[in-house]
CSV table of C-alpha atoms and ligand atoms in Angstrom, one decimal:
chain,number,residue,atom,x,y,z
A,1397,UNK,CA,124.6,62.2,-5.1
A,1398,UNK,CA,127.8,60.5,-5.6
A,1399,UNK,CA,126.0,56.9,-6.7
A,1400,UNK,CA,123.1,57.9,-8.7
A,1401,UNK,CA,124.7,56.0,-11.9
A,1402,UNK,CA,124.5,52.5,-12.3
A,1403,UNK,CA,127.7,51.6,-13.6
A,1404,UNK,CA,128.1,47.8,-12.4
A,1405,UNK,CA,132.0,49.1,-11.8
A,1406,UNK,CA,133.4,51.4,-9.3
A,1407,UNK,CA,136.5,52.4,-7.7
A,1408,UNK,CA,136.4,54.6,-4.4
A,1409,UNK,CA,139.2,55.6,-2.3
A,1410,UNK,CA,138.7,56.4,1.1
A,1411,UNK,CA,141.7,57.3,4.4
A,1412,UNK,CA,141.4,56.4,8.1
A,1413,UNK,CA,139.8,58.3,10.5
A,1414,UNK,CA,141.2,58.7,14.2
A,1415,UNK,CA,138.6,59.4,17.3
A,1416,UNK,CA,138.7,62.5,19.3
A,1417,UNK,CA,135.6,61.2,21.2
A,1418,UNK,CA,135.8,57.4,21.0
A,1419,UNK,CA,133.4,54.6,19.5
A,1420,UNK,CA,133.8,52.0,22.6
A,1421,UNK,CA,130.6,49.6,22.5
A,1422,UNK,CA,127.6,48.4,20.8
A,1423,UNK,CA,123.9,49.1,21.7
A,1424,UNK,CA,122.8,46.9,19.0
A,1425,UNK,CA,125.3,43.9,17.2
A,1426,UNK,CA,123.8,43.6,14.2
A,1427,UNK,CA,122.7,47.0,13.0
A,1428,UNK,CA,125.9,48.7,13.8
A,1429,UNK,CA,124.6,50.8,16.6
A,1430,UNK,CA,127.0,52.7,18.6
A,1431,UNK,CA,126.2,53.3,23.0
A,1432,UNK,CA,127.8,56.7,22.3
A,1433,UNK,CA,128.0,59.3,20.0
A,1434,UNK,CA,131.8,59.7,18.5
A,1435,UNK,CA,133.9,62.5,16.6
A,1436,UNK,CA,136.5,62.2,14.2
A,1437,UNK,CA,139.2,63.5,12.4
A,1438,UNK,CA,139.9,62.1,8.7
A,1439,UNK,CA,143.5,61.6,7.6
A,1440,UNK,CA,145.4,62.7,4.9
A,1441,UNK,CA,147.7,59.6,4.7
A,1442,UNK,CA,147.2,55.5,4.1
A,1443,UNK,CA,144.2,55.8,1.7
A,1444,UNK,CA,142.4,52.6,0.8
A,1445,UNK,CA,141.6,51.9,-3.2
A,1446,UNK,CA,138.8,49.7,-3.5
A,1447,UNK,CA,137.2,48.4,-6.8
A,1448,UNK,CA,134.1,46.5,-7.0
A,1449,UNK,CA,133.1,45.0,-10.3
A,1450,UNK,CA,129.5,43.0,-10.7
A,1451,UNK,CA,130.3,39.3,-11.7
A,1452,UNK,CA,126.7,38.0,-13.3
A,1453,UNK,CA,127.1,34.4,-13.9
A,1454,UNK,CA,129.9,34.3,-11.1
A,1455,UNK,CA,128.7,31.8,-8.2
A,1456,UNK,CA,130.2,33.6,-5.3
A,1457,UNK,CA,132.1,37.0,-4.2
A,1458,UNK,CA,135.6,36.9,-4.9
A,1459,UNK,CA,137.7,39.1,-2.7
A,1460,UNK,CA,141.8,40.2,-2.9
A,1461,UNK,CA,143.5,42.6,-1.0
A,1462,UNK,CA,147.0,43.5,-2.4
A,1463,UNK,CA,146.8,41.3,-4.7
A,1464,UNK,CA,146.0,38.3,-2.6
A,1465,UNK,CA,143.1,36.3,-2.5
A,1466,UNK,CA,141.0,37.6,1.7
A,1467,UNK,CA,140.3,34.6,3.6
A,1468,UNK,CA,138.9,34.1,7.0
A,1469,UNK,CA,137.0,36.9,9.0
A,1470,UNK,CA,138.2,39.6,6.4
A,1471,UNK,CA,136.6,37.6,3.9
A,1472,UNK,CA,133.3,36.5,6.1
A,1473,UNK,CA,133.1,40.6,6.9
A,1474,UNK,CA,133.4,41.7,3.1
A,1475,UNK,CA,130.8,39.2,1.5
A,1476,UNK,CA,128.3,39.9,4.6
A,1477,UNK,CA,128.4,43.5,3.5
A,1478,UNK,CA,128.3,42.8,0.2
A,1479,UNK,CA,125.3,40.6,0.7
A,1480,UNK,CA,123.4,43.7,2.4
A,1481,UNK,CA,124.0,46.0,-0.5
A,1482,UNK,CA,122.2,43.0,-2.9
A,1483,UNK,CA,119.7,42.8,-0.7
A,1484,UNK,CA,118.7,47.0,-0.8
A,1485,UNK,CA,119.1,47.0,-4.5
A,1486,UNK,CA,117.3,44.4,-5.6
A,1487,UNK,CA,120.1,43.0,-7.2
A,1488,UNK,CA,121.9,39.3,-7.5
A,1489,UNK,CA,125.0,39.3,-9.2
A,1490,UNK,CA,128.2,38.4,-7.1
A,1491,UNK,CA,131.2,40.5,-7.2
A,1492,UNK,CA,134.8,41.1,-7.6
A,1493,UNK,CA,136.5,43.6,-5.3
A,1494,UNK,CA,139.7,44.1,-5.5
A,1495,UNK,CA,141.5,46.5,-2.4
A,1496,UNK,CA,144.9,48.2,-2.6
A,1497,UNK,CA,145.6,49.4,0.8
A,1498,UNK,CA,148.9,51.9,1.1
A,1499,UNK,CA,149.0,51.2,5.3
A,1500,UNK,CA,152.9,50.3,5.4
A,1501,UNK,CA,152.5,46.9,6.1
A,1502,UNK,CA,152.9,46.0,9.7
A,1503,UNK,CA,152.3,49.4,10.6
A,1504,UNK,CA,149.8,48.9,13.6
A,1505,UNK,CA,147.3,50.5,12.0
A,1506,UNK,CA,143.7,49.9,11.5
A,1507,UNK,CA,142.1,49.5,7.9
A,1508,UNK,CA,138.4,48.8,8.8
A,1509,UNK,CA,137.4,52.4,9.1
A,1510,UNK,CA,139.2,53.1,5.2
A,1511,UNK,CA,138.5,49.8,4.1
A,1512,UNK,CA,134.5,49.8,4.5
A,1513,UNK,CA,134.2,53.5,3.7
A,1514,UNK,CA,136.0,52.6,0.0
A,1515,UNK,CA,134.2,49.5,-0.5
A,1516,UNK,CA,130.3,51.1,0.3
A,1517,UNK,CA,131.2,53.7,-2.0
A,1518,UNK,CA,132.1,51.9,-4.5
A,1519,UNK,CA,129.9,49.2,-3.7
A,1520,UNK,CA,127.1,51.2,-3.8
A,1521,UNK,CA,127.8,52.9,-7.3
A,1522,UNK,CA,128.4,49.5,-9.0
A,1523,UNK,CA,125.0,48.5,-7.6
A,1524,UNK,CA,123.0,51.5,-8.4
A,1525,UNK,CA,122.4,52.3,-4.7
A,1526,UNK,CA,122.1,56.1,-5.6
A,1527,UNK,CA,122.5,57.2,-2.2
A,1528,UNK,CA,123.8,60.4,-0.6
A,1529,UNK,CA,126.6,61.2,1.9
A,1530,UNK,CA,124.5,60.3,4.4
A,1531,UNK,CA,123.1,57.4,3.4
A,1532,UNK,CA,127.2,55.8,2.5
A,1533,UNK,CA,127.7,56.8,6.0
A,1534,UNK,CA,124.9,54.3,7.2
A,1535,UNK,CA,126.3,51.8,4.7
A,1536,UNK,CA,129.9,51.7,6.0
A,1537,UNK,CA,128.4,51.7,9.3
A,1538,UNK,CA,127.0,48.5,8.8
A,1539,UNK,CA,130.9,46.6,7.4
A,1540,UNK,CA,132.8,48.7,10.2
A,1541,UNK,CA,131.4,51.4,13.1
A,1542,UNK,CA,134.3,53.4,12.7
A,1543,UNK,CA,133.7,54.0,8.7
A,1544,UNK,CA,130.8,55.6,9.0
A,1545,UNK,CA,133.4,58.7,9.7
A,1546,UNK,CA,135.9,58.6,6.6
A,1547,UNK,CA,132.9,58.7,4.4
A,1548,UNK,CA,133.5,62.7,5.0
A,1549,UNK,CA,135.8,65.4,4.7
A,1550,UNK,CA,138.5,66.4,8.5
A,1551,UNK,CA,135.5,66.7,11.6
A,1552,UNK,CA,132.9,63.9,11.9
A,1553,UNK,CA,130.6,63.6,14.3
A,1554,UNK,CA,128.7,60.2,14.4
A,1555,UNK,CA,125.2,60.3,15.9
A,1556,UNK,CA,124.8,56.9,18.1
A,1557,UNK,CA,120.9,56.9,17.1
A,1558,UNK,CA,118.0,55.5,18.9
A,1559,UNK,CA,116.1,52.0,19.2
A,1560,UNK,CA,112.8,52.4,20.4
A,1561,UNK,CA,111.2,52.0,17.0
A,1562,UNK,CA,111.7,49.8,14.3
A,1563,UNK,CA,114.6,48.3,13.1
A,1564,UNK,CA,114.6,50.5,9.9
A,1565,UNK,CA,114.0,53.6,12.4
A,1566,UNK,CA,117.0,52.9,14.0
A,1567,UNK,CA,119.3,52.0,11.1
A,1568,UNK,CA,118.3,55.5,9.4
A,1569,UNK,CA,119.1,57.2,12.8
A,1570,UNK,CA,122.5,56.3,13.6
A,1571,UNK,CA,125.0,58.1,10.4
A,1572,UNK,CA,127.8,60.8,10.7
A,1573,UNK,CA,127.7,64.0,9.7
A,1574,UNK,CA,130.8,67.2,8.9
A,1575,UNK,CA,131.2,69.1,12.2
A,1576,UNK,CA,132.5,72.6,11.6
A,1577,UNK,CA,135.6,73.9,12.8
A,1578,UNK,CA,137.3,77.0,12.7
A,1579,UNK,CA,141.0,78.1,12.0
A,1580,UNK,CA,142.4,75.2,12.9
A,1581,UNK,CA,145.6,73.7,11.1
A,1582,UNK,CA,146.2,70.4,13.2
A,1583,UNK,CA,148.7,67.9,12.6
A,1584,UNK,CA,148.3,64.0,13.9
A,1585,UNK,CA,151.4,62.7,14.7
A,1586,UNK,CA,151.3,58.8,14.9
A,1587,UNK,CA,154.1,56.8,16.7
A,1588,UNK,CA,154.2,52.9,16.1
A,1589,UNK,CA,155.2,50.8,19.1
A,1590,UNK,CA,154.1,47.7,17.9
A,1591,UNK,CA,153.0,46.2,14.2
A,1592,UNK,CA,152.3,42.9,16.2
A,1593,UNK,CA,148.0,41.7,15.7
A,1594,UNK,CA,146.3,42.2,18.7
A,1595,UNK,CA,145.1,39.3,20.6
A,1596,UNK,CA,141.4,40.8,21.6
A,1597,UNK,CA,139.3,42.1,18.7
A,1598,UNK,CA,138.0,45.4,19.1
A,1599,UNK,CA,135.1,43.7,18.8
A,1600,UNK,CA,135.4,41.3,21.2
A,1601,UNK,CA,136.6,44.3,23.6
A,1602,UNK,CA,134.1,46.3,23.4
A,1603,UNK,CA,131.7,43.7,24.4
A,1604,UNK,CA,133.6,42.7,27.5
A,1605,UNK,CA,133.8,46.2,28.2
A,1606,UNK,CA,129.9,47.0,28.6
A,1607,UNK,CA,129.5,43.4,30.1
A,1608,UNK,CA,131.6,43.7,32.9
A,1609,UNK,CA,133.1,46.8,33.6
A,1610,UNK,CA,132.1,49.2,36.1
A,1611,UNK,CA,133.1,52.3,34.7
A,1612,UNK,CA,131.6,51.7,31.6
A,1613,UNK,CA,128.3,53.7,32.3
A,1614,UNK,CA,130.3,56.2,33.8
A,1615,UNK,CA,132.5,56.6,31.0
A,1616,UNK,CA,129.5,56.5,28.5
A,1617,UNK,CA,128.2,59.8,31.0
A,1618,UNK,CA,131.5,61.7,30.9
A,1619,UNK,CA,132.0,60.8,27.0
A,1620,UNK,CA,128.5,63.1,26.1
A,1621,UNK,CA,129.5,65.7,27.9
A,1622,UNK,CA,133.3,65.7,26.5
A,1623,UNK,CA,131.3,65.8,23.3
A,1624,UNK,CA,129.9,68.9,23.8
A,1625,UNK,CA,133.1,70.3,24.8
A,1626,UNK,CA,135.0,69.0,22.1
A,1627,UNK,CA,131.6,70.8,19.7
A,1628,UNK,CA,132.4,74.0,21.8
A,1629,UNK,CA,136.8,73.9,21.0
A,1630,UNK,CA,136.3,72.9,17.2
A,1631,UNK,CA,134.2,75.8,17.2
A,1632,UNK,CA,136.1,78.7,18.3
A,1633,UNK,CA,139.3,77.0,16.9
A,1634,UNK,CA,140.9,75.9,20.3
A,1635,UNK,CA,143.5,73.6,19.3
A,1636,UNK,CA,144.7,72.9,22.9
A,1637,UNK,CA,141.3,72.6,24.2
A,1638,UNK,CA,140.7,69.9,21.9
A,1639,UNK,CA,143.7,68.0,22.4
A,1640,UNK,CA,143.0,68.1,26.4
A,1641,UNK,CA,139.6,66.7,25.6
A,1642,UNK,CA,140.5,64.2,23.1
A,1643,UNK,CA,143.6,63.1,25.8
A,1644,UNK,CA,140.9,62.7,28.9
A,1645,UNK,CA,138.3,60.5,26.7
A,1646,UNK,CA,140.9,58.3,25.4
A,1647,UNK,CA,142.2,57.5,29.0
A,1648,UNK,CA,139.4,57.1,30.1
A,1649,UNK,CA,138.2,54.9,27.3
A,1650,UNK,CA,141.2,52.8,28.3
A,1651,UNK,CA,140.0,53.2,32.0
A,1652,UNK,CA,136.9,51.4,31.0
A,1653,UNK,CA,138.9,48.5,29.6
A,1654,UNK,CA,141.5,47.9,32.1
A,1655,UNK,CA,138.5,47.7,34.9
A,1656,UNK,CA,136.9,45.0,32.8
A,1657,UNK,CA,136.8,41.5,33.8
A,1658,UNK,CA,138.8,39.8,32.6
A,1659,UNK,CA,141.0,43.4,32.1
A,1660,UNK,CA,141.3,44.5,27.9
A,1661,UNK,CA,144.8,46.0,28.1
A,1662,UNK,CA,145.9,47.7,24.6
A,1663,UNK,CA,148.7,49.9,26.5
A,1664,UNK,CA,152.3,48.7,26.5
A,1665,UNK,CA,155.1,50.2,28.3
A,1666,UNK,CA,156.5,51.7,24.9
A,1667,UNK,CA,153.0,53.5,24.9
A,1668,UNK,CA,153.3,55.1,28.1
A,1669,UNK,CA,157.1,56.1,27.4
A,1670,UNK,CA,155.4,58.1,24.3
A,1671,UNK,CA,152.1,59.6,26.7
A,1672,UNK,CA,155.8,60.3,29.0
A,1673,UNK,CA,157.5,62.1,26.0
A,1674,UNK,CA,153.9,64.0,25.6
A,1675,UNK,CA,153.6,65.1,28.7
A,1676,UNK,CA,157.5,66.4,28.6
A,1677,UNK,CA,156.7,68.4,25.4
A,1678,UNK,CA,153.8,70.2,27.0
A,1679,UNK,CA,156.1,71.1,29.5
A,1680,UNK,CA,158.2,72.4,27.0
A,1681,UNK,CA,155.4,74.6,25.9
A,1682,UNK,CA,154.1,72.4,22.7
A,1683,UNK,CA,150.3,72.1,23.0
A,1684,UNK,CA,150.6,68.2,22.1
A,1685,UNK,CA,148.0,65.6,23.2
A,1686,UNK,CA,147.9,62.4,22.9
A,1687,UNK,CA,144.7,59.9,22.0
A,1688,UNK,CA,145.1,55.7,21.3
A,1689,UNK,CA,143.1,52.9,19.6
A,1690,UNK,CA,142.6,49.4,20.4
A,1691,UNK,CA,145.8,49.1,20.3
A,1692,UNK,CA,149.7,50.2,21.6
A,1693,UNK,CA,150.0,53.0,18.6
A,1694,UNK,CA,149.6,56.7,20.2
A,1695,UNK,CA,148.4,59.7,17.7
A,1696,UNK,CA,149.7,62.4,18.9
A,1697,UNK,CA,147.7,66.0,17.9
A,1698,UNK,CA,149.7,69.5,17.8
A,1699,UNK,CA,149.5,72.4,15.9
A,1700,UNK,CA,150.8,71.8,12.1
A,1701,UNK,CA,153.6,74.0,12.5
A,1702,UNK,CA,155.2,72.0,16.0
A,1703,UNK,CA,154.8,68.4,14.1
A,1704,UNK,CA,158.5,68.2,13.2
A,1705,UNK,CA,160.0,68.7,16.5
A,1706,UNK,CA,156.7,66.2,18.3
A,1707,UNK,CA,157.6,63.4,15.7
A,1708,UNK,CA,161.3,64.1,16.5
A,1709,UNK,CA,160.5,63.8,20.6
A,1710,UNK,CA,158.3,60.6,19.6
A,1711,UNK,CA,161.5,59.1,17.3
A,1712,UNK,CA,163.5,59.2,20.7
A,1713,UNK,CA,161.1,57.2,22.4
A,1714,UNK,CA,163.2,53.9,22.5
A,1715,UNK,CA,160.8,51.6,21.2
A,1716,UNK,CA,158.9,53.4,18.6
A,1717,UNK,CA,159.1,51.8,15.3
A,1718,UNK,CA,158.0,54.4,12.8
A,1719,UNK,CA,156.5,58.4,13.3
A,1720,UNK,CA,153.9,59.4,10.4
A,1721,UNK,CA,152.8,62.9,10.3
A,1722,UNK,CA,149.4,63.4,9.0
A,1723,UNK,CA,146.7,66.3,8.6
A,1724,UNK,CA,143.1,66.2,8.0
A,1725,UNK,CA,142.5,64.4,5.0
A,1726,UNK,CA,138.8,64.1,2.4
A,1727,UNK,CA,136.2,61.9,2.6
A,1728,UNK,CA,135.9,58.9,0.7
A,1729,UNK,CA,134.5,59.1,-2.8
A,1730,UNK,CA,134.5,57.4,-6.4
A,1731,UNK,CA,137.6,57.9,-8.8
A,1732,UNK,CA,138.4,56.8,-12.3
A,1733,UNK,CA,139.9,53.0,-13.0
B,2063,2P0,C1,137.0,54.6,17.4
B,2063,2P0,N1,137.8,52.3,17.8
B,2063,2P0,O1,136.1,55.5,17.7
B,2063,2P0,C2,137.3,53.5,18.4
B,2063,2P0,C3,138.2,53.9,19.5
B,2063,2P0,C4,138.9,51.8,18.5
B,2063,2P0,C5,139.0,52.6,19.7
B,2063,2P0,O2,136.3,52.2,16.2
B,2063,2P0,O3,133.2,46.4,15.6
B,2063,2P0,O4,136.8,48.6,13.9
B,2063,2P0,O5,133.9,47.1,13.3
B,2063,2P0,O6,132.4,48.5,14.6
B,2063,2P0,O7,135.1,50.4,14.1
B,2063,2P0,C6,137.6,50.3,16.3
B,2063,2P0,O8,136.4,49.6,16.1
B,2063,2P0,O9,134.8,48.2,15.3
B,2063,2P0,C7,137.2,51.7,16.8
B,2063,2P0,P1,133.5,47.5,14.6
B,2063,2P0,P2,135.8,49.3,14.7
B,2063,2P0,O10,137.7,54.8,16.4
């Protein structure tokens, strides 16, 4: 158990996790429930540092992030949350959550998967939720799909769930779980194109996405079965073989966007000139593959010991901003202070 206590103060760090299957669309809003089942790779870089500190007496959440008070959707997202973890505990008192997020700012990169992993943690220790891995996973679901994965340690896998039953069946069906991998000493090498915000939401995207595109279902199709392949080259340790499946569901991920209507485009041209320089080094014999977000960043996966001379191909790239190396990182869990 890492919540049993009720302590009414917690800190949790937690890092950002990047897809090797992707998380593209909703079955259901409001419970958090993936169409597809995703994998994941947690990083050992950018960790999140979330406090949460029960307020009795205090008339509403109050919410900072570096230092500054969260306004706006940020703010909306954190007290909703919040709000859900009163409701399963029984418990009234407001909060205070304070969030130190080590993402270089204007970096590109996403905080919600970090972000809502830290905060259920800790959320649900100052609370007295007293739930188990799997149960934080189901609770960071609900803030932020994607942080249902950096509750755990490298490989997640998160089961998508099913709806037929009630709404409580489905909620405890959908979590993520460790996925076991062999010998495998990975490095993710992420190239910044762009630091600017992106003008559709994920969210938003996503939705479009199923709505209106036509290789949606399709893509939902080839995504379980690259799922099972990916399963298969984490478990004998293939290195390349999961870089060529993480590469073919991202694109076509991104396929499924540009055919929506109106098209979701999140690639630039400085992102193809890095999936160029990828495609160069592979030629050169580096296993490198590339996977990208909602966004114009590329992570770029090779083995640990070719990450120096990927990051220095992806440096040359003429419009890249900034090259982090990363490896796989922990799960999120409660720390002192
Ligand atoms: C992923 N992404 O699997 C996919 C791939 C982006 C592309 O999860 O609406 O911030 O909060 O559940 O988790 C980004 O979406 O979306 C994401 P919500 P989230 O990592």
């Amino acid at each position: 158990l890492l919540s049993a206590q009720r302590t009414d103060i917690a800190t949790a760090v937690a890092q950002p996790n990047i897809a090797l299957i992707k998380y593209w669309g909703k079955k259901d809003e409001r419970l958090f429930l993936p169409r597809t089942d995703s994998l994941s790779m947690t990083l050992d870089i950018f960790p999140t540092t979330t406090r949460v500190r029960l307020a009795p007496g205090a008339g509403q959440d109050r919410v900072t992030f570096n230092g500054e008070p969260a306004t706006g959707d940020a703010e909306r997202r954190i007290t909703a949350f919040l709000q859900l973890v009163r409701e399963r505990s029984g418990r009234g008192e407001r909060a205070r959550v304070d969030t130190e997020n080590t993402v270089p700012t204007g970096a590109g990169l996403a905080s919600s998967a970090s972000g809502f992993a830290a905060l259920a943690v800790a959320a649900a220790a100052a609370y007295g939720l007293g739930l188990d891995a799997r149960g934080l996973s189901r609770l960071a679901r609900r803030g932020s799909g994607s942080a249902s994965r950096s509750i755990f340690d490298g490989f997640a896998v998160w089961h998508a769930g099913h709806t037929g039953g009630t709404p409580e069946e489905a909620d405890l069906s959908s979590y993520a779980e460790p996925v076991p991998a062999v010998d495998l000493d990975p490095a993710l090498v992420v190239a910044v194109v762009s630091s600017a915000p992106k003008e559709v939401s994920s969210r938003e995207a996503m939705r479009r996405t199923m709505d209106t595109s036509p290789l949606y279902e399709p893509w939902a199709v080839s995504s379980r079965a690259d799922l099972t392949d990916m399963r298969a080259a984490l478990g004998r340790g293939d290195l390349p073989a999961v870089g060529e499946i993480a590469e073919r569901n991202a694109l076509g991920m991104h396929a499924t966007m540009l055919a929506a209507r109106p098209a979701v485009r999140y690639l630039s041209p400085a992102s193809l000139g890095v999936l160029d320089s990828v495609l160069q080094l592979r030629r050169e014999g580096v296993p490198a593959y590339a996977t990208m977000d909602a966004g114009p960043n590329v992570k770029v996966l090779c083995p640990r010991p070719d990450a120096e001379r990927v990051a220095e191909a992806l440096r040359a790239v003429a419009p890249v901003g900034s090259v982090h190396i990363a490896g796989p990182g922990r799960g999120a869990r409660l720390v002192a202070g």
